[in-house]
mmCIF file of C-alpha atoms in Angstrom:
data_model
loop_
_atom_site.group_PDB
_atom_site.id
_atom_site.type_symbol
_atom_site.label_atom_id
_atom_site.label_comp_id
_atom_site.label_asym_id
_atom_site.label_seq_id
_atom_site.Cartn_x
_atom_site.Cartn_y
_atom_site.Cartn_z
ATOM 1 C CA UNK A 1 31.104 -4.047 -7.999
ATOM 2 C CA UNK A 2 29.599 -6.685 -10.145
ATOM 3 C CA UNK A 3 26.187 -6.203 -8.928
ATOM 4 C CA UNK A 4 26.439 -2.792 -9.786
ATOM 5 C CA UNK A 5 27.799 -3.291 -13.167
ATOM 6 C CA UNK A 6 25.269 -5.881 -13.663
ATOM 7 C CA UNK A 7 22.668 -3.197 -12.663
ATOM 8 C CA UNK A 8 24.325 -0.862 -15.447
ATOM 9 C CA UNK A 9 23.516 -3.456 -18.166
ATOM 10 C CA UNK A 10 19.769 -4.421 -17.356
ATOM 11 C CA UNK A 11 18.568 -1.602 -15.201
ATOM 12 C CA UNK A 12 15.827 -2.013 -12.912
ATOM 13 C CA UNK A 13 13.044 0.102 -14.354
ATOM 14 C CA UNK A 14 10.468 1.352 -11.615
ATOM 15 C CA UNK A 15 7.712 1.977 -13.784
ATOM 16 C CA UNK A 16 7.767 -1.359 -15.103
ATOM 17 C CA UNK A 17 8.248 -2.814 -11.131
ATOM 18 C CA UNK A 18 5.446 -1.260 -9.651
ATOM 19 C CA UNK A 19 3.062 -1.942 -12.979
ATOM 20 C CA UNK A 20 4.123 -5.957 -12.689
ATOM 21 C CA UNK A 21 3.129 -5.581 -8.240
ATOM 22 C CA UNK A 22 -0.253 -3.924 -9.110
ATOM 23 C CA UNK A 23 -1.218 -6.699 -11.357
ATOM 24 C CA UNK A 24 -0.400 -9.856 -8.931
ATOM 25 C CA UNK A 25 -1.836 -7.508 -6.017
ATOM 26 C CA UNK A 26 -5.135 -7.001 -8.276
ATOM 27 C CA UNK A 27 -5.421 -10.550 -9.144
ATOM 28 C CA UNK A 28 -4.837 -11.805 -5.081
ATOM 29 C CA UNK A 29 -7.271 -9.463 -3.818
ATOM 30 C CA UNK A 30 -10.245 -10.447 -6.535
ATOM 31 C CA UNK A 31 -8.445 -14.015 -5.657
ATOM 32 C CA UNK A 32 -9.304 -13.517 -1.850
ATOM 33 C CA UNK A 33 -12.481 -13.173 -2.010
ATOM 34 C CA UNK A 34 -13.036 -15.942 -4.323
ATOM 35 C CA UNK A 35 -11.617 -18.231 -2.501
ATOM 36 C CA UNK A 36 -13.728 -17.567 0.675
ATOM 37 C CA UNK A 37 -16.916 -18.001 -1.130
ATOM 38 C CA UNK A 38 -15.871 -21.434 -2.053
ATOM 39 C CA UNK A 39 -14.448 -21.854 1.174
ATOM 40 C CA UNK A 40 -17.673 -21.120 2.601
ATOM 41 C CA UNK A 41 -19.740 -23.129 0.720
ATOM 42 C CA UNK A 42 -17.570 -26.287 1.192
ATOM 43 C CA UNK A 43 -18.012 -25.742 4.527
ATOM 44 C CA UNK A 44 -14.878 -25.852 5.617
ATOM 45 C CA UNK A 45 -13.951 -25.402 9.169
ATOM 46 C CA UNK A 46 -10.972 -23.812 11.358
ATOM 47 C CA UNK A 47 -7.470 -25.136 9.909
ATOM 48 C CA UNK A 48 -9.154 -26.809 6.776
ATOM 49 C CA UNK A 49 -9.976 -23.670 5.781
ATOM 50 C CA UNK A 50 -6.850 -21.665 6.071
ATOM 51 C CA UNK A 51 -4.882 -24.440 4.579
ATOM 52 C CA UNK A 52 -7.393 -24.371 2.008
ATOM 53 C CA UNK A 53 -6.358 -20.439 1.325
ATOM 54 C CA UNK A 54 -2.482 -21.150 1.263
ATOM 55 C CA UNK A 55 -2.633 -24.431 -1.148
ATOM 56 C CA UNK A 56 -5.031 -22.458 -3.634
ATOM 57 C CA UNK A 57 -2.970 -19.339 -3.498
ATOM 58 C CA UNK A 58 0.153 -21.460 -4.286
ATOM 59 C CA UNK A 59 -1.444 -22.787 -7.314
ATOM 60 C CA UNK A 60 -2.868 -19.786 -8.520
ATOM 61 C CA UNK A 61 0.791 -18.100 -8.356
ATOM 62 C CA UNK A 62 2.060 -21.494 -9.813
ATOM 63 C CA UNK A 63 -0.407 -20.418 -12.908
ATOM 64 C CA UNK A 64 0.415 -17.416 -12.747
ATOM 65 C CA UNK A 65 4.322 -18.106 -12.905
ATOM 66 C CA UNK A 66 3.594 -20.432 -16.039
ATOM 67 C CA UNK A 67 0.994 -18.548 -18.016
ATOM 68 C CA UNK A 68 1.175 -14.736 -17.376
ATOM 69 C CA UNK A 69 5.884 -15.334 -16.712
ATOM 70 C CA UNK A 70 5.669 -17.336 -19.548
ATOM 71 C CA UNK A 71 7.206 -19.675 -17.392
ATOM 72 C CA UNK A 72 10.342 -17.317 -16.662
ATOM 73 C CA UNK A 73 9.240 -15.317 -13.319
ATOM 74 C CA UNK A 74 12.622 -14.150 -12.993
ATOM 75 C CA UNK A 75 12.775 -12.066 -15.540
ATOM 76 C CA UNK A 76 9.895 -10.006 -14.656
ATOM 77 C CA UNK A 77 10.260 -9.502 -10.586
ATOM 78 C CA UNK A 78 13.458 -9.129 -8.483
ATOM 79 C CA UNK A 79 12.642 -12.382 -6.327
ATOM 80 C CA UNK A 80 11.269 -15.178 -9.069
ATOM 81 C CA UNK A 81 8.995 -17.504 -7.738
ATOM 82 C CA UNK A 82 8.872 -16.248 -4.231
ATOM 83 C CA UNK A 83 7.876 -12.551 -4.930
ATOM 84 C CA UNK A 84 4.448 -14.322 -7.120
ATOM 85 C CA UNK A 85 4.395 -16.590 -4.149
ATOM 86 C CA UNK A 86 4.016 -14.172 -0.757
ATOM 87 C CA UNK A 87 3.053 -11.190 -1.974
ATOM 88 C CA UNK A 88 0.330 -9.667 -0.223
ATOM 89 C CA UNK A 89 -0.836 -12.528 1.706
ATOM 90 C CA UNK A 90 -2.142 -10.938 4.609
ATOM 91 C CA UNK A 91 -4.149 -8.258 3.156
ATOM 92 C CA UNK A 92 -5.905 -11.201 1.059
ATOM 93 C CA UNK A 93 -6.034 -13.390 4.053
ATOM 94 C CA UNK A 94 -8.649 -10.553 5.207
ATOM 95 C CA UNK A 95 -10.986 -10.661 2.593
ATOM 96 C CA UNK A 96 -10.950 -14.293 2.322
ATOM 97 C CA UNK A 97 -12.023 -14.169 6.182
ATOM 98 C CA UNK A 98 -14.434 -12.405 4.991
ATOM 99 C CA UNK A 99 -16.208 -13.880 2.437
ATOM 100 C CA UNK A 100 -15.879 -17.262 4.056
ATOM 101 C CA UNK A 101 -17.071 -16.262 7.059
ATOM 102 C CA UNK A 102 -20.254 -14.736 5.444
ATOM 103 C CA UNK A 103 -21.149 -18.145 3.052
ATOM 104 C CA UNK A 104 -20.594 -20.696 5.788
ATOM 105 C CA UNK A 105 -23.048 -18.704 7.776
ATOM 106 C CA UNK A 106 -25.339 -18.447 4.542
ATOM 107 C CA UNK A 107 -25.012 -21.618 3.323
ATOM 108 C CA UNK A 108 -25.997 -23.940 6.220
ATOM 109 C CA UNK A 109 -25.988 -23.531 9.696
ATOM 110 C CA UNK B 1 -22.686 -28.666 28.706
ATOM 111 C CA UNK B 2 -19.545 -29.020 26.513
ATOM 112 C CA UNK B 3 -20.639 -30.922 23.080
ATOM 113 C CA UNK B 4 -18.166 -32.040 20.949
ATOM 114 C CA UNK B 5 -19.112 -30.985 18.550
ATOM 115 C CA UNK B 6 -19.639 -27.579 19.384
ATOM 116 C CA UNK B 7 -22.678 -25.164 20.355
ATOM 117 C CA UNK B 8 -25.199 -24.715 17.660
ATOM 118 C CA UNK B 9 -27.858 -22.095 17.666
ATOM 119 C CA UNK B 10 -30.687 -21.957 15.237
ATOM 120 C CA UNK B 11 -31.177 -18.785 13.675
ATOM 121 C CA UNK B 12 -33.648 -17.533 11.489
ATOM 122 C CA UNK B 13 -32.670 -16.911 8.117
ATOM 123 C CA UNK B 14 -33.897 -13.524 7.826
ATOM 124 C CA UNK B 15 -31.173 -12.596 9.851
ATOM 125 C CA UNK B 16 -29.020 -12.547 7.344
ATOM 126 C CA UNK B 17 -30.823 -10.125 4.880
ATOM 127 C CA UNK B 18 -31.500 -7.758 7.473
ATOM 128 C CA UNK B 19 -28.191 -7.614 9.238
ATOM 129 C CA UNK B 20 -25.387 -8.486 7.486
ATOM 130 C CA UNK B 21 -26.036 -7.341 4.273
ATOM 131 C CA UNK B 22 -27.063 -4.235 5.485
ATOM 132 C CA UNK B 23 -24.123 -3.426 7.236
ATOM 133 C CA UNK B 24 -21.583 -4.820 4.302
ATOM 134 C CA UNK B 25 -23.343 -2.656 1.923
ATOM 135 C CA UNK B 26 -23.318 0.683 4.259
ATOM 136 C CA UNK B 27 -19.679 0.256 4.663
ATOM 137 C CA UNK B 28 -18.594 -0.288 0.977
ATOM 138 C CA UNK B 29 -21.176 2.991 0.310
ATOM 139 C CA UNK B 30 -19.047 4.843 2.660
ATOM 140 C CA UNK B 31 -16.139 3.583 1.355
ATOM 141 C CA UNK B 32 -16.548 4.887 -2.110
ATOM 142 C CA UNK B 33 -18.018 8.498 -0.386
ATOM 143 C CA UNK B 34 -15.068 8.679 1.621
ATOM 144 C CA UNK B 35 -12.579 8.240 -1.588
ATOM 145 C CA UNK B 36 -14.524 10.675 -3.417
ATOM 146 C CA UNK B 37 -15.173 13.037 -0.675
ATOM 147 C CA UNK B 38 -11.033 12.732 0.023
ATOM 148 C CA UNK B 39 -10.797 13.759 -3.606
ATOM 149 C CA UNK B 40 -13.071 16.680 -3.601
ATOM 150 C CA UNK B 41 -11.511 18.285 -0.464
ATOM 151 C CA UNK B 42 -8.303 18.319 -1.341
ATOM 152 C CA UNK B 43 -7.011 21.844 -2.573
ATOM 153 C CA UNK B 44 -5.368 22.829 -5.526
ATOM 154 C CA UNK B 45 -1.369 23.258 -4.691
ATOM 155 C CA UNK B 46 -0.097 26.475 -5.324
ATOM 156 C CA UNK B 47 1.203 27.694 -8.324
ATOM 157 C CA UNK B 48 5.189 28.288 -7.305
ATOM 158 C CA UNK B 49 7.391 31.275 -8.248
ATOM 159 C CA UNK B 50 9.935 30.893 -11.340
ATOM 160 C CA UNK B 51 12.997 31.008 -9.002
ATOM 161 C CA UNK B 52 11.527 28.803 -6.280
ATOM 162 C CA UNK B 53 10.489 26.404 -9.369
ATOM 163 C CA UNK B 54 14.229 26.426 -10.723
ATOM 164 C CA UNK B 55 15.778 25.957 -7.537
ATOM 165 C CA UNK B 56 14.341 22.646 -6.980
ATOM 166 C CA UNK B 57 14.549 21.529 -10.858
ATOM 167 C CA UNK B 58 17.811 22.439 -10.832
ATOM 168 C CA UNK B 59 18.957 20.552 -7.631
ATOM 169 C CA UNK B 60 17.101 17.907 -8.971
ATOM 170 C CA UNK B 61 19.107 18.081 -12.304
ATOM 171 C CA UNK B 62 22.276 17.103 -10.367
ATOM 172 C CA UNK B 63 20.212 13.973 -8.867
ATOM 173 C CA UNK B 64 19.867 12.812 -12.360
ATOM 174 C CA UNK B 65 23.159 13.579 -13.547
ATOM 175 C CA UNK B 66 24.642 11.439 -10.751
ATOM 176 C CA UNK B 67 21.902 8.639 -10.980
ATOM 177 C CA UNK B 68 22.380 8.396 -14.986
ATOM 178 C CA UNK B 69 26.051 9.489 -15.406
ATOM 179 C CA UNK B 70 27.214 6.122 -16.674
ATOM 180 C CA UNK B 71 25.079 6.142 -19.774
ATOM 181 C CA UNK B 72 27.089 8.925 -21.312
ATOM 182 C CA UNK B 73 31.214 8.997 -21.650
ATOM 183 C CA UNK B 74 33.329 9.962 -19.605
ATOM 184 C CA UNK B 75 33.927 13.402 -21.101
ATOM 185 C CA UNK B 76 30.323 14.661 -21.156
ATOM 186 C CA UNK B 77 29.433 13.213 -17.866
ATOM 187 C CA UNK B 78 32.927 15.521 -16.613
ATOM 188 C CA UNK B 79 31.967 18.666 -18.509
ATOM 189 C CA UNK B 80 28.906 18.124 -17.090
ATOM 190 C CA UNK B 81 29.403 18.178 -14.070
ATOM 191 C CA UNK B 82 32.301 20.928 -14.039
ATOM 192 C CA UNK B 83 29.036 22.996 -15.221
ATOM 193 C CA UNK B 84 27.066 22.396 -12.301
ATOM 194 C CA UNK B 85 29.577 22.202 -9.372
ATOM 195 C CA UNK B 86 30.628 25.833 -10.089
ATOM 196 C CA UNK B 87 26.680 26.974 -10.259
ATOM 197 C CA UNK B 88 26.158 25.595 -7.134
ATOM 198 C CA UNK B 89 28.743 26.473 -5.283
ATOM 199 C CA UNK B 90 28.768 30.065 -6.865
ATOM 200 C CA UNK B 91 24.961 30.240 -5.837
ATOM 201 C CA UNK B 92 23.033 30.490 -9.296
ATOM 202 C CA UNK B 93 20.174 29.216 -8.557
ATOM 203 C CA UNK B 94 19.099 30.311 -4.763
ATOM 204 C CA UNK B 95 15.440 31.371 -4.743
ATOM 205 C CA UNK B 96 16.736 34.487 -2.085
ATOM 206 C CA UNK B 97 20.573 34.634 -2.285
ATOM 207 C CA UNK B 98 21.273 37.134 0.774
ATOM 208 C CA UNK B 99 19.489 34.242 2.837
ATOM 209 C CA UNK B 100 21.982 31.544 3.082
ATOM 210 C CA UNK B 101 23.303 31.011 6.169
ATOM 211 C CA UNK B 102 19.986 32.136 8.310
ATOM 212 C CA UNK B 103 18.383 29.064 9.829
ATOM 213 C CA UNK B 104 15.613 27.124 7.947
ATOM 214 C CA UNK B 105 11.974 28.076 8.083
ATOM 215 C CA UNK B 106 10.112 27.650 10.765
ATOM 216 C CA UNK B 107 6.811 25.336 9.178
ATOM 217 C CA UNK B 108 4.683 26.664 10.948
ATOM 218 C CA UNK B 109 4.550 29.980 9.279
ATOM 219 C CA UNK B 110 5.989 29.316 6.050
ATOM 220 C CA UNK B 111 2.644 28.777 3.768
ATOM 221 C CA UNK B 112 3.984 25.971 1.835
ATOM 222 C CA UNK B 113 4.192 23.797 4.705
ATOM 223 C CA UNK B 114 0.746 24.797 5.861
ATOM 224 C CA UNK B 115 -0.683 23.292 2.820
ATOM 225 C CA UNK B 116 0.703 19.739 3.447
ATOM 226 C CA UNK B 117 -0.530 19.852 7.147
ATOM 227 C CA UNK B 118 -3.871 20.651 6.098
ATOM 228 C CA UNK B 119 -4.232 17.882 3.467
ATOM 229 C CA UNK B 120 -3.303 15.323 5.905
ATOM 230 C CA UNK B 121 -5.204 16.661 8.874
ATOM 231 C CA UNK B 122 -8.254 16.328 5.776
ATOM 232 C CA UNK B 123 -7.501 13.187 5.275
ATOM 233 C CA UNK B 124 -7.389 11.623 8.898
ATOM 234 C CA UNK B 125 -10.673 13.525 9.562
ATOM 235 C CA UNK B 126 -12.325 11.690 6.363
ATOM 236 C CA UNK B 127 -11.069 8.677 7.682
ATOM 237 C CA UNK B 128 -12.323 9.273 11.649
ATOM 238 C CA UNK B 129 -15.814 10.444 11.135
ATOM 239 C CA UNK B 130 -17.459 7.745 9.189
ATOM 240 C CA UNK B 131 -15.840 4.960 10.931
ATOM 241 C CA UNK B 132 -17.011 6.413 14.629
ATOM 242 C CA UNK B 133 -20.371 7.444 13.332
ATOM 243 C CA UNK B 134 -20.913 3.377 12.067
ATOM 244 C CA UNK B 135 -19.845 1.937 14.951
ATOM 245 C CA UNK B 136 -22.350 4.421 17.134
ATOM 246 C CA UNK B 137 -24.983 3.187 14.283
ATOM 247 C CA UNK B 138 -24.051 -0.540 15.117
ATOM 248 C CA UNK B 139 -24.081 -0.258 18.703
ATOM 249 C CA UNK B 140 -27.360 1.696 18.966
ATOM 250 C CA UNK B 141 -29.296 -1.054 16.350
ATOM 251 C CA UNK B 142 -27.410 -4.270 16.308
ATOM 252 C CA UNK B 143 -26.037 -5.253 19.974
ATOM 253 C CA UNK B 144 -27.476 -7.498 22.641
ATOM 254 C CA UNK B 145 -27.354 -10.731 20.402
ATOM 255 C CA UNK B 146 -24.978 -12.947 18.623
ATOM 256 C CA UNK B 147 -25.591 -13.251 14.892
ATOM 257 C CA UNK B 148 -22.302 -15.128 12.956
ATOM 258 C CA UNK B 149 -20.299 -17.898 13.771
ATOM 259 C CA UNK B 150 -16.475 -17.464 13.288
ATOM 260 C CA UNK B 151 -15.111 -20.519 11.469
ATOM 261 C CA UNK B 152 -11.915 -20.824 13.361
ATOM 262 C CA UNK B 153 -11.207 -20.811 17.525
ATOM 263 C CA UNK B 154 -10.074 -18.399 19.552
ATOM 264 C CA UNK B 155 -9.151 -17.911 23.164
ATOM 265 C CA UNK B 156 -11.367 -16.977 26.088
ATOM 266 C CA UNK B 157 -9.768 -13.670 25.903
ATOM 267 C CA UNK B 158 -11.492 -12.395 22.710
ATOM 268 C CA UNK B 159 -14.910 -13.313 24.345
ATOM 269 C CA UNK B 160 -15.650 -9.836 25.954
ATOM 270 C CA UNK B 161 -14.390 -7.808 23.000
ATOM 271 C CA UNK B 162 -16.347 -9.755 19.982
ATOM 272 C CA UNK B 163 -19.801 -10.849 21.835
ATOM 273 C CA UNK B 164 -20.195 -6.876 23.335
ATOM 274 C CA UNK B 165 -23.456 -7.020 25.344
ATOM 275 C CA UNK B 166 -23.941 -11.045 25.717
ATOM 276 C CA UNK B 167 -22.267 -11.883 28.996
ATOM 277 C CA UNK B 168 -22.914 -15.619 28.783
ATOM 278 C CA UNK B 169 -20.424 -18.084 30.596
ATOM 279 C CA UNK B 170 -20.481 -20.860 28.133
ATOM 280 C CA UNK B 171 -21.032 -19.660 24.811
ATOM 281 C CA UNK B 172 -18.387 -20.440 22.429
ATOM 282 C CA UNK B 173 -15.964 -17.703 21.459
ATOM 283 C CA UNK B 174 -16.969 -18.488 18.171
ATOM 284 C CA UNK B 175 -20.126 -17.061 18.384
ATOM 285 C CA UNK B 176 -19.910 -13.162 17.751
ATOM 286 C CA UNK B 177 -22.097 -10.307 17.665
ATOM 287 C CA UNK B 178 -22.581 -7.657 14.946
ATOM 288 C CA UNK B 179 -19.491 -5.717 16.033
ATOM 289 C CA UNK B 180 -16.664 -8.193 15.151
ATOM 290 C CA UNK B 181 -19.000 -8.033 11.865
ATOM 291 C CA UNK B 182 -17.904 -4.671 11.265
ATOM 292 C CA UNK B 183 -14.675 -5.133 11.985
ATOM 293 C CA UNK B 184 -14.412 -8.069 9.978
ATOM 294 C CA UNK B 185 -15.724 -5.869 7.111
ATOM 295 C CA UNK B 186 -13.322 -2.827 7.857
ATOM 296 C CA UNK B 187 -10.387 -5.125 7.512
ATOM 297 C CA UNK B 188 -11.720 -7.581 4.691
ATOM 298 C CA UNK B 189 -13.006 -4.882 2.271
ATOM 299 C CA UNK B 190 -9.738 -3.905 1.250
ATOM 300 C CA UNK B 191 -9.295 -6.278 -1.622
ATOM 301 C CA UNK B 192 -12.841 -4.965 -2.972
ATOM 302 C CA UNK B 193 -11.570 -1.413 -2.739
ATOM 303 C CA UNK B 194 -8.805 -2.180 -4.055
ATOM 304 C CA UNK B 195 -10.693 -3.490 -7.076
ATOM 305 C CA UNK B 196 -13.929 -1.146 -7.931
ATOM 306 C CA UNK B 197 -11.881 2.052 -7.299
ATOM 307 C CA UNK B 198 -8.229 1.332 -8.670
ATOM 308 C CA UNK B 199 -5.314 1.091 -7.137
ATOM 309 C CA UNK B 200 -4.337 4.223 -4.921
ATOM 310 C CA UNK B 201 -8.142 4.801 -3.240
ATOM 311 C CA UNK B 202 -8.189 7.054 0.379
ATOM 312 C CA UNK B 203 -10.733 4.422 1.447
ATOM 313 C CA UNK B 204 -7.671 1.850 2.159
ATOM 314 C CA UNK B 205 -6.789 2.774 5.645
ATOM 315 C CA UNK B 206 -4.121 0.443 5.837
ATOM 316 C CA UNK B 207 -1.957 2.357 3.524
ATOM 317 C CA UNK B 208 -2.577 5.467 4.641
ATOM 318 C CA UNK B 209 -1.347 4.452 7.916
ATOM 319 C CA UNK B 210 2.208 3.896 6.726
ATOM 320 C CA UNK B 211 2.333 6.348 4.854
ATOM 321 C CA UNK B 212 2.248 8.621 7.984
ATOM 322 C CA UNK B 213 4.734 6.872 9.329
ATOM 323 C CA UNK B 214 7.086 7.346 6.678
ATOM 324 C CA UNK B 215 6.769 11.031 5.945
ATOM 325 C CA UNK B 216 9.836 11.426 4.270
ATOM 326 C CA UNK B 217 8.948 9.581 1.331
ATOM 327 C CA UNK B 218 6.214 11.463 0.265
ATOM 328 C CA UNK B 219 7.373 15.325 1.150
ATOM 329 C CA UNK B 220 8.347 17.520 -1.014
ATOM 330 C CA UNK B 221 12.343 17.740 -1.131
ATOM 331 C CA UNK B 222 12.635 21.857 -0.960
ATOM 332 C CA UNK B 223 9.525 21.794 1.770
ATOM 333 C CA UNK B 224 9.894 24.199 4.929
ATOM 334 C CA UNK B 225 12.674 22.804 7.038
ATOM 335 C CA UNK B 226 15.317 22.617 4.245
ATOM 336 C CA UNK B 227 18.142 25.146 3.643
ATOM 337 C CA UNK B 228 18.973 25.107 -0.100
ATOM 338 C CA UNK B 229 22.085 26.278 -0.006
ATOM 339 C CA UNK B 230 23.562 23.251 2.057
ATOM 340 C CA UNK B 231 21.617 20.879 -0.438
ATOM 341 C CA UNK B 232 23.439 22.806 -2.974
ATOM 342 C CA UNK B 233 26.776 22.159 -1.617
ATOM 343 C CA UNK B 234 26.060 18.341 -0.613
ATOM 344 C CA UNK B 235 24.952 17.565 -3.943
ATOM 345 C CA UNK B 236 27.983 19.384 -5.588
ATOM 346 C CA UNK B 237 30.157 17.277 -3.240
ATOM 347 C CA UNK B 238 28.386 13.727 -4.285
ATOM 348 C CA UNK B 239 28.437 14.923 -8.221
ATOM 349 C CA UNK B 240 32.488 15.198 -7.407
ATOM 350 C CA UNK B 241 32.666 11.406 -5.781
ATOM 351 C CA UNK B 242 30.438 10.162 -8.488
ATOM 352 C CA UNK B 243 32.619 11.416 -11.304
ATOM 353 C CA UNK B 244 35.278 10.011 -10.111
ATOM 354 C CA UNK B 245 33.568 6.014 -10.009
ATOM 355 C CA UNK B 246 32.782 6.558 -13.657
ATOM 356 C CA UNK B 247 32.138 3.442 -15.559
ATOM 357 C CA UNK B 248 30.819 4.087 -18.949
ATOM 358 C CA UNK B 249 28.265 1.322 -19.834
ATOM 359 C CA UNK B 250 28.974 0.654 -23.948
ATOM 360 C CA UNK B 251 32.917 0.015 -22.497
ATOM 361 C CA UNK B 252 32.738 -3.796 -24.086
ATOM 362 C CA UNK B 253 29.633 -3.669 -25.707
ATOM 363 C CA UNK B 254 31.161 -4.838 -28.488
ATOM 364 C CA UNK B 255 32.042 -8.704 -26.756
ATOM 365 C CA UNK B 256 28.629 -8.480 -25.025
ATOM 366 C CA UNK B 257 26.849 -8.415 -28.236
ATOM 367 C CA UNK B 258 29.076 -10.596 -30.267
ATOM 368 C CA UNK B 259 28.310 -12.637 -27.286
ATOM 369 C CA UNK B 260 24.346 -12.864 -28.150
ATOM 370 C CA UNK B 261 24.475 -13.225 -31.628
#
């Protein structure tokens, strides 16, 4: 009963969910295949590279959390830190595959 | 012949500019075509009757009135909803009132439900017909030779699928032919997709996918299959339950904003 009446007082608005996804799912897809290129051209190789992925996306949610939550994730998704943290990974795990994959052939055999 | 380092091949650069740029650039064209093509073939919907247009409002009307009911008091919310139990169970709004109690439409006959078939049997075939037609264009120009070297291991098992049409023994898996190039691309372009064309494009076949699998969520709440007259007498029975769990929201909004002053 107290979630709900805690619901009643700050309702979750749906508009204003889905517009907050669509922005951290834009910026992790353009992030994706950023990422690749410089993993690529570093020349990373088989683990190094997809720990590479995971650290930068971590501390491009961590600036995200701080400069686009003013600090205060939790009061703009359901889940705080985590939600900025995990969402969409896989689908930008596949571009980053991608791109890398393309500049470490490019760059240097 | 293992090196520890692993197998190197020297390729010639042009390579590159004439094979995998090629293909990447073919299959974000057809991405693009196929959103726009999905757009262009999709037909008008059908312009409903008045009563078949106030039937669903109307149901829909009661959704709201149970989903909202705590933002008004208690007495509106109850005359409210007095209102609307004895329309619905008296049958004001029924689109053909002598049909209640037949069984529901069958879809394949009723024309609404033809609509929504064809839309989605459109958009599967957009999907199906570029994506064999590359893949036939692949095999016929790029197979018989490795091109790409993955940057991370796999197992021996991979070997036949990715390096189609180089049946070496000892080549590393990692080295893959134009194929697993294209399939790299048809999973990896998403993100791009995602970004030139917005956010709901028909090239993203990943999304598409589960949204066949959850049909409910997208059809239409009075399509074929439905009886309205049970909906009508479910939803009077929830608007009952729900006016009985009132709990007006400004109750102690007088402490609550004493409290963040």
């Amino acid at each position: 009963m107290d979630e709900e009446h805690e619901l009643l007082i700050n309702p979750v608005v749906q508009e204003s969910v889905l517009h907050n996804t669509k922005t951290i799912s834009d910026l992790r897809s353009l992030l994706s295949s950023l990422l690749g290129i410089a993993a690529g051209t570093l020349g990373l190789e088989s683990y190094a590279g997809f720990i590479f992925y995971f650290v930068m996306s971590a501390f491009t949610s961590l600036l995200m959390g701080v400069f686009l939550a003013g600090g205060k994730p939790k009061e703009y998704f359901r889940g705080g830190w985590w939600d900025l943290l995990s969402s969409d990974l896989i689908g930008g795990l596949a571009g980053y595959v991608l791109t890398w994959t393309l500049f470490l052939g490019l760059v240097g055999v | 012949m293992a090196q520890p380092q692993g197998q190197m091949i020297l390729r010639d650069p042009a390579l590159f500019y004439w094979i995998l740029i090629p293909i990447t650039v073919v299959m974000v064209l057809t991405g693009i075509l196929r959103h726009y093509a999905t757009i262009l073939l999709q037909s008008t919907p059908k312009k409903q009757d008045l009563k078949a247009i106030r039937q669903q409002h109307n149901l829909l009307r009661g959704v709201n009135l149970r989903t909202n009911g705590n933002h008004i008091s208690l007495d509106s919310m109850v005359s409210r909803k007095n209102f609307l139990v004895q329309q619905y169970q008296s049958g004001a709004y029924l689109k053909n009132p002598e049909a209640v109690g037949q069984p529901p439409v069958n879809p394949m006959t009723d024309p609404a439900g033809m609509d929504q078939m064809m839309n989605m049997v459109k958009g599967n075939m957009a999907m199906i017909v570029p994506q064999t037609l590359i893949m036939g264009w692949i095999n016929a120009f790029f197979s018989g030779f490795v091109i790409l070297k993955l940057p991370f291991p796999l197992t021996i098992r991979f070997k036949s699928m990715l390096q189609s049409g180089v049946n070496t023994r000892d080549l590393d898996v990692r080295w893959v032919s134009s194929l697993s190039w294209y399939f790299l691309n048809l999973f990896g372009l998403r993100p791009v997709f995602t970004y030139i064309l917005g956010n709901d494009n028909a090239a993203d076949q990943m999304s598409q996918q589960m949204q066949q699998m959850n049909p409910g969520s997208t059809a239409n709440m009075f399509g074929p299959g439905q009886d309205p007259n049970k909906m009508y007498l479910a939803e009077a029975e929830n608007l009952e339950v729900a006016a009985g769990q009132h709990e007006y929201v400004l109750e102690g909004i007088e402490d609550r904003m004493r409290a963040l002053v």
